[in-house]
XYZ file of C-alpha atoms in Angstrom:
220
model
C -6.467 0.513 -2.997
C -4.245 3.440 -1.930
C -0.823 1.948 -2.754
C 1.297 4.090 -5.048
C 2.300 2.844 -8.500
C 5.406 0.692 -8.238
C 8.640 1.865 -9.845
C 10.886 -1.037 -8.883
C 10.712 -4.817 -9.060
C 10.875 -4.992 -5.264
C 7.793 -2.818 -4.846
C 5.943 -4.903 -7.441
C 6.713 -8.035 -5.418
C 5.565 -6.295 -2.225
C 2.259 -5.407 -3.897
C 1.793 -9.007 -5.090
C 2.428 -10.232 -1.540
C -0.062 -7.690 -0.191
C -2.764 -8.924 -2.594
C -1.911 -12.549 -1.793
C -2.265 -11.951 1.960
C -5.474 -9.928 1.600
C -7.024 -12.768 -0.437
C -6.211 -15.297 2.303
C -7.548 -12.976 5.029
C -10.752 -12.409 3.045
C -11.313 -16.164 2.700
C -10.788 -16.651 6.456
C -13.144 -13.777 7.314
C -15.905 -15.097 5.032
C -15.553 -18.649 6.361
C -15.615 -17.605 10.032
C -18.579 -15.275 9.432
C -20.486 -18.099 7.695
C -19.790 -20.520 10.577
C -20.869 -17.961 13.212
C -24.103 -17.140 11.396
C -24.853 -20.845 10.922
C -24.304 -21.547 14.623
C -26.569 -18.673 15.652
C -29.386 -19.745 13.338
C -29.401 -23.483 14.027
C -31.384 -24.941 16.921
C -29.705 -28.356 16.830
C -27.151 -28.466 19.634
C -25.640 -31.255 21.682
C -25.499 -30.302 25.350
C -23.537 -33.446 26.227
C -20.715 -32.921 23.733
C -17.440 -32.828 25.698
C -14.725 -33.240 23.081
C -14.140 -33.723 19.363
C -10.677 -34.932 18.441
C -11.289 -34.755 14.705
C -12.536 -31.155 14.586
C -9.800 -30.029 16.994
C -7.184 -31.571 14.705
C -8.711 -29.822 11.694
C -8.854 -26.361 13.273
C -5.254 -26.755 14.418
C -3.879 -27.926 11.065
C -5.726 -25.454 8.834
C -4.276 -22.295 10.502
C -0.797 -23.876 10.437
C -1.067 -24.552 6.693
C -2.419 -21.037 6.113
C 0.536 -19.501 7.978
C 2.944 -21.469 5.785
C 1.341 -19.989 2.655
C 1.895 -16.512 4.125
C 5.347 -17.098 5.645
C 7.147 -18.520 2.590
C 6.550 -15.520 0.273
C 7.273 -13.198 3.196
C 10.675 -14.789 3.870
C 11.514 -14.622 0.156
C 10.775 -10.891 0.155
C 12.876 -10.307 3.271
C 15.887 -11.879 1.550
C 15.227 -9.819 -1.598
C 15.201 -6.589 0.426
C 18.591 -7.350 1.993
C 20.217 -8.541 -1.239
C 22.827 -6.190 -2.736
C 24.446 -7.251 -6.029
C 27.255 -5.266 -7.690
C 25.896 -1.716 -7.313
C 26.834 0.702 -10.098
C 26.228 3.880 -8.067
C 26.342 4.643 -4.360
C 24.217 7.427 -2.893
C 24.846 8.506 0.692
C 21.903 10.084 2.519
C 22.319 12.022 5.773
C 19.306 13.071 7.837
C 19.348 16.387 9.685
C 16.825 18.388 11.660
C 15.025 19.027 9.359
C 16.409 18.383 5.889
C 18.347 15.755 3.936
C 21.911 15.847 2.604
C 23.011 13.759 -0.387
C 26.509 12.709 -1.445
C 27.483 11.046 -4.740
C 30.767 9.494 -3.640
C 31.399 7.945 -7.078
C 31.549 11.387 -8.687
C 34.108 13.263 -6.615
C 32.839 15.730 -4.018
C 29.316 16.010 -5.433
C 26.990 16.793 -2.538
C 24.050 19.074 -1.756
C 21.308 19.730 0.789
C 17.628 19.218 0.031
C 15.067 21.420 1.835
C 11.306 21.524 1.473
C 10.330 24.179 -1.053
C 8.586 27.138 0.694
C 5.115 28.208 -0.425
C 6.286 31.508 -1.937
C 8.673 29.668 -4.300
C 6.278 26.968 -5.460
C 5.083 26.667 -9.055
C 1.652 25.350 -10.134
C 3.100 21.916 -10.970
C 4.825 21.521 -7.564
C 3.398 19.319 -4.809
C 2.638 21.187 -1.579
C 4.677 19.898 1.404
C 6.315 17.278 -0.853
C 8.549 19.191 -3.277
C 12.123 20.209 -2.533
C 14.550 22.825 -3.815
C 17.152 20.236 -4.929
C 15.801 16.968 -6.272
C 17.856 13.775 -6.077
C 18.466 12.528 -9.631
C 19.255 8.853 -10.241
C 19.528 6.782 -13.442
C 16.872 4.174 -14.144
C 17.676 0.487 -14.795
C 20.799 0.877 -12.664
C 21.652 -0.939 -9.438
C 21.917 1.885 -6.901
C 23.111 1.354 -3.338
C 21.684 3.714 -0.727
C 23.779 4.327 2.408
C 21.848 6.149 5.120
C 22.838 7.745 8.412
C 21.835 10.722 10.563
C 23.727 13.678 12.020
C 21.569 14.364 15.068
C 18.493 12.225 15.888
C 16.671 9.231 14.399
C 15.182 9.757 10.934
C 13.793 7.354 8.340
C 14.262 7.620 4.567
C 11.150 6.234 2.871
C 10.004 6.166 -0.775
C 6.719 4.190 -1.065
C 6.892 3.858 -4.872
C 10.275 2.125 -4.558
C 9.317 -0.067 -1.614
C 12.200 1.249 0.472
C 12.192 2.507 4.063
C 15.512 2.635 5.924
C 16.176 4.107 9.362
C 18.789 6.852 9.624
C 20.616 6.268 12.919
C 23.374 8.578 14.233
C 26.743 6.804 14.239
C 25.477 3.903 12.119
C 25.393 3.231 8.369
C 22.355 1.363 7.049
C 22.148 0.369 3.418
C 19.637 -0.751 0.833
C 19.298 -1.270 -2.893
C 16.987 0.293 -5.485
C 16.614 -0.279 -9.220
C 14.018 1.928 -10.914
C 12.131 0.561 -13.912
C 11.007 3.752 -15.613
C 11.568 7.519 -15.601
C 9.488 9.690 -13.320
C 9.339 11.600 -10.050
C 8.793 9.804 -6.750
C 7.923 11.456 -3.454
C 8.627 10.347 0.079
C 8.890 11.701 3.601
C 10.737 11.123 6.832
C 8.955 8.233 8.544
C 10.443 8.542 12.037
C 9.237 11.276 14.382
C 12.351 13.448 14.689
C 11.145 16.699 16.244
C 8.948 19.721 15.682
C 9.475 19.914 11.899
C 9.311 16.181 11.251
C 6.489 16.695 8.728
C 8.523 19.181 6.699
C 11.481 17.152 5.401
C 10.226 15.514 2.194
C 12.190 13.366 -0.243
C 12.050 13.670 -4.037
C 13.746 11.168 -6.348
C 13.856 11.922 -10.071
C 14.463 8.865 -12.243
C 15.942 9.591 -15.648
C 18.140 8.097 -18.369
C 21.840 7.524 -17.777
C 22.742 10.240 -20.293
C 20.556 12.840 -18.580
C 21.921 11.779 -15.201
C 25.533 12.272 -16.315
C 24.667 15.672 -17.788
C 23.064 16.642 -14.467
C 26.109 15.455 -12.486
C 28.464 17.471 -14.716
C 26.351 20.589 -14.236
C 26.693 20.541 -10.431
């Protein structure tokens, strides 16, 4: 009920898998509750029953089949998350205590830092504790590779609307892929406890057209 609106095909698939799994869990919960209530209400019991090969086979096979129905879509999603096909743009993200740095390596030395916007600089349309002074602008309908690392301690770059959450590890480059379906503004936060100001290093991605993106890059 509280999942953000998806802005990538990957997040849409994650939401479908979530609904699929919740439906299976609901069916199991209802069935088990019905069996427990029936057992508590009935007075017909067999005190001399020692074993039941048939029922034991059934309650072993049914959970195994259920797990297969959950595992196959899950494995498909895991492969989709790791798949990177011919990225058009590469964005490098560096986590610091307590802000993010961004580098557009395909456009020369284009880089900037992104800090949480302080209360005295906020406008009525800004989101408290979520808006930043320099938003990260990316073109929609474009394969974008995200390369993530950290300069000091562990961080985690997470955008729920894009279905992406990648750990930022010092001395290591992790990568992922995003492809946004529509224009808009997406908010995220550091998802790894990284110190006293962990809650104050938000992420803002602004999805726009390719033309607007190129105009923004040229203005930096």
